[in-house]
Amino acid sequence: MSAQPIPERVTAAAEGDVVVFLIGMRINRWRAVRHWVPALRAMPRMLKELARDEHSGLLGFRQFASGPRNLVVIQYWESREKLLAYAADGSKEHRPAWAAFNRRARGGGGAVGIWHETYVVPAGSYESIYSGMPETGLGKAYGVEPVARRGERAAERFTSTGGEAAA
């Protein structure tokens, strides 16, 4: 996967359902460092753990700041089942981090907030196009292919199945 822009028009090579997991945190009180720094440090540990395990189900992710107080991670997963299995596994980074966050949150007076949203997007209900971009988002998670394989127009890509564009 290249960090160089791909000059031609490409689309994500995703097949079947796509699982998108959004997770973020908001620093509500800057001075309450002891409450928000542990939450801030937990996510990179989880992402490293998941990236090391090729069977974890995490296909890719992107991190960004949404203003000075908000941090967000977009994750693409192989399946809802693998996402839920990771979240529930007590031997992985997530469960202890979640328990520690809950303990701190009770005494933190809202110093930090966290949120997540999970979407299972059925096949035929997503489309993508990238032009002059490095692999990013869904295309980075699944790889890319020439746009013509799925259709030149967004409507064609929405209805394509098995890589064949609908008429």
XYZ file of N, CA, C and O in Angstrom, residues 91-160:
280
model
N -8.166 -10.997 27.650
C -6.712 -11.113 27.539
C -6.118 -10.077 26.579
O -4.909 -10.017 26.415
N -6.956 -9.262 25.976
C -6.503 -8.228 25.027
C -6.524 -6.859 25.698
O -7.076 -6.687 26.781
N -5.969 -5.862 25.046
C -5.839 -4.516 25.605
C -7.180 -3.833 25.902
O -7.278 -3.038 26.825
N -8.223 -4.124 25.125
C -9.461 -3.364 25.247
C -10.145 -3.505 26.607
O -10.520 -2.503 27.226
N -10.371 -4.717 27.056
C -11.140 -4.910 28.305
C -10.508 -4.208 29.504
O -11.195 -3.483 30.226
N -9.215 -4.378 29.756
C -8.623 -3.663 30.893
C -8.682 -2.139 30.715
O -8.912 -1.407 31.678
N -8.490 -1.657 29.485
C -8.545 -0.212 29.245
C -9.958 0.317 29.500
O -10.132 1.393 30.081
N -10.959 -0.446 29.082
C -12.351 -0.033 29.286
C -12.688 -0.014 30.781
O -13.311 0.919 31.277
N -12.262 -1.034 31.500
C -12.520 -1.089 32.943
C -11.828 0.079 33.655
O -12.424 0.729 34.524
N -10.584 0.362 33.279
C -9.852 1.470 33.897
C -10.510 2.804 33.568
O -10.629 3.683 34.439
N -10.976 2.967 32.338
C -11.671 4.204 31.971
C -12.919 4.387 32.830
O -13.181 5.478 33.336
N -13.688 3.328 32.985
C -14.915 3.415 33.791
C -14.614 3.783 35.239
O -15.346 4.574 35.846
N -13.555 3.227 35.806
C -13.170 3.585 37.172
C -12.805 5.069 37.259
O -13.251 5.777 38.162
N -11.993 5.548 36.318
C -11.597 6.960 36.320
C -12.791 7.872 36.043
O -12.900 8.956 36.602
N -13.683 7.446 35.182
C -14.837 8.283 34.812
C -15.736 8.547 36.010
O -16.296 9.638 36.138
N -15.867 7.547 36.872
C -16.712 7.730 38.057
C -16.191 8.856 38.946
O -16.965 9.572 39.557
N -14.883 9.005 39.021
C -14.311 10.048 39.875
C -13.831 11.260 39.102
O -13.312 12.198 39.701
N -14.006 11.264 37.811
C -13.447 12.334 36.996
C -14.363 13.500 36.702
O -13.932 14.485 36.097
N -15.616 13.394 37.095
C -16.533 14.506 36.885
C -16.677 14.927 35.431
O -16.831 16.108 35.148
N -16.593 13.983 34.515
C -16.772 14.319 33.104
C -15.562 14.959 32.454
O -15.697 15.657 31.445
N -14.366 14.721 32.999
C -13.147 15.321 32.453
C -12.867 14.873 31.022
O -12.276 15.614 30.236
N -13.286 13.660 30.713
C -13.075 13.122 29.371
C -14.327 12.350 28.962
O -14.972 11.720 29.794
N -14.653 12.437 27.706
C -15.774 11.676 27.177
C -15.294 10.745 26.082
O -14.299 11.034 25.412
N -15.956 9.621 25.937
C -15.648 8.723 24.832
C -16.953 8.331 24.149
O -18.032 8.414 24.743
N -16.853 7.917 22.913
C -18.023 7.512 22.149
C -17.586 6.503 21.094
O -16.406 6.420 20.747
N -18.543 5.728 20.622
C -18.297 4.897 19.445
C -19.600 4.627 18.720
O -20.685 4.694 19.315
N -19.475 4.361 17.446
C -20.597 3.989 16.585
C -20.123 2.859 15.689
O -18.991 2.892 15.194
N -20.971 1.872 15.469
C -20.636 0.737 14.612
C -21.677 0.636 13.510
O -22.872 0.689 13.790
N -21.204 0.488 12.288
C -22.092 0.353 11.141
C -21.736 -0.914 10.382
O -20.566 -1.130 10.049
N -22.726 -1.748 10.128
C -22.559 -2.888 9.229
C -23.272 -2.480 7.947
O -24.494 -2.360 7.917
N -22.483 -2.232 6.918
C -23.017 -1.717 5.661
C -23.163 -2.890 4.690
O -22.165 -3.505 4.317
N -24.393 -3.207 4.311
C -24.604 -4.364 3.433
C -23.989 -4.169 2.051
O -23.887 -3.042 1.558
N -23.603 -5.276 1.443
C -23.103 -5.246 0.068
C -24.114 -4.504 -0.795
O -25.322 -4.640 -0.611
N -23.621 -3.687 -1.710
C -24.494 -2.922 -2.580
C -24.957 -1.609 -1.981
O -25.675 -0.851 -2.619
N -24.544 -1.322 -0.729
C -24.965 -0.094 -0.057
C -23.804 0.855 0.196
O -23.919 1.771 1.007
N -22.694 0.643 -0.453
C -21.552 1.535 -0.349
C -20.879 1.620 -1.708
O -21.031 0.735 -2.540
N -20.185 2.706 -1.912
C -19.388 2.880 -3.118
C -18.261 3.831 -2.774
O -18.304 4.509 -1.758
N -17.249 3.870 -3.602
C -16.124 4.748 -3.335
C -15.440 5.110 -4.651
O -15.544 4.379 -5.637
N -14.755 6.224 -4.635
C -13.903 6.613 -5.750
C -12.753 7.435 -5.198
O -12.931 8.201 -4.248
N -11.585 7.210 -5.753
C -10.386 7.927 -5.352
C -9.670 8.334 -6.636
O -9.499 7.518 -7.541
N -9.247 9.585 -6.703
C -8.536 10.083 -7.877
C -7.427 11.001 -7.396
O -7.685 11.963 -6.673
N -6.202 10.681 -7.756
C -5.071 11.486 -7.319
C -4.821 11.395 -5.829
O -4.278 12.309 -5.220
N -5.228 10.272 -5.228
C -5.088 10.063 -3.783
C -4.254 8.823 -3.515
O -4.332 7.850 -4.268
N -3.492 8.818 -2.424
C -2.917 7.548 -1.979
C -4.069 6.654 -1.504
O -5.178 7.144 -1.280
N -3.801 5.377 -1.338
C -4.836 4.506 -0.786
C -5.251 5.067 0.567
O -4.423 5.361 1.408
N -6.552 5.205 0.756
C -7.088 5.793 1.974
C -8.444 5.175 2.274
O -9.077 4.605 1.388
N -8.861 5.270 3.512
C -10.196 4.804 3.905
C -10.465 3.362 3.524
O -9.636 2.469 3.737
N -11.632 3.141 2.959
C -12.050 1.802 2.545
C -11.075 1.217 1.530
O -10.787 0.019 1.540
N -10.545 2.071 0.652
C -9.573 1.613 -0.348
C -8.280 1.119 0.265
O -7.664 0.187 -0.237
N -7.854 1.727 1.349
C -6.645 1.251 2.025
C -6.924 -0.053 2.763
O -6.095 -0.953 2.796
N -8.107 -0.164 3.351
C -8.462 -1.372 4.100
C -8.602 -2.591 3.186
O -8.183 -3.690 3.553
N -9.179 -2.405 2.015
C -9.476 -3.532 1.119
C -8.606 -3.578 -0.125
O -8.689 -4.530 -0.895
N -7.811 -2.556 -0.362
C -7.086 -2.436 -1.613
C -7.988 -1.759 -2.642
O -9.178 -1.569 -2.411
N -7.400 -1.377 -3.757
C -8.159 -0.671 -4.785
C -8.077 -1.413 -6.109
O -7.211 -2.263 -6.311
N -8.998 -1.069 -7.002
C -9.028 -1.619 -8.348
C -9.523 -0.523 -9.286
O -10.125 0.454 -8.828
N -9.289 -0.674 -10.582
C -9.745 0.351 -11.522
C -11.252 0.575 -11.404
O -12.027 -0.369 -11.240
N -11.641 1.823 -11.468
C -13.047 2.183 -11.296
C -13.926 1.495 -12.349
O -15.061 1.109 -12.053
N -13.426 1.299 -13.547
C -14.224 0.696 -14.625
C -14.701 -0.708 -14.266
O -15.746 -1.151 -14.752
N -13.985 -1.395 -13.402
C -14.393 -2.753 -13.020
C -15.741 -2.755 -12.304
O -16.503 -3.700 -12.397
N -16.042 -1.683 -11.578
C -17.290 -1.594 -10.806
C -18.283 -0.608 -11.399
O -19.423 -0.583 -10.974
N -17.816 0.223 -12.315
C -18.717 1.192 -12.939
C -18.161 2.597 -12.863
O -17.591 2.987 -11.857
N -18.355 3.342 -13.922
C -17.849 4.711 -13.990
C -18.662 5.674 -13.133
O -18.160 6.678 -12.680
N -19.911 5.380 -12.915
C -20.792 6.257 -12.146
C -21.065 5.659 -10.767
O -21.081 4.450 -10.592
N -21.320 6.545 -9.803
C -21.603 6.088 -8.433
C -22.778 5.114 -8.422
O -22.738 4.089 -7.729
N -23.819 5.393 -9.195
C -24.997 4.508 -9.221
C -24.617 3.102 -9.668
O -25.147 2.117 -9.151
N -23.692 2.993 -10.596
C -23.250 1.668 -11.061
C -22.451 0.958 -9.976
O -22.607 -0.244 -9.768
N -21.603 1.698 -9.292
C -20.781 1.074 -8.239
C -21.645 0.599 -7.085
O -21.351 -0.411 -6.459
N -22.730 1.325 -6.784
C -23.635 0.887 -5.716
C -24.265 -0.457 -6.055
O -24.482 -1.285 -5.184
N -24.581 -0.690 -7.289
C -25.296 -1.903 -7.660
C -24.386 -3.017 -8.151
O -24.858 -4.096 -8.457
N -23.081 -2.747 -8.214
C -22.192 -3.800 -8.717
C -22.082 -4.932 -7.693
O -22.108 -4.715 -6.484
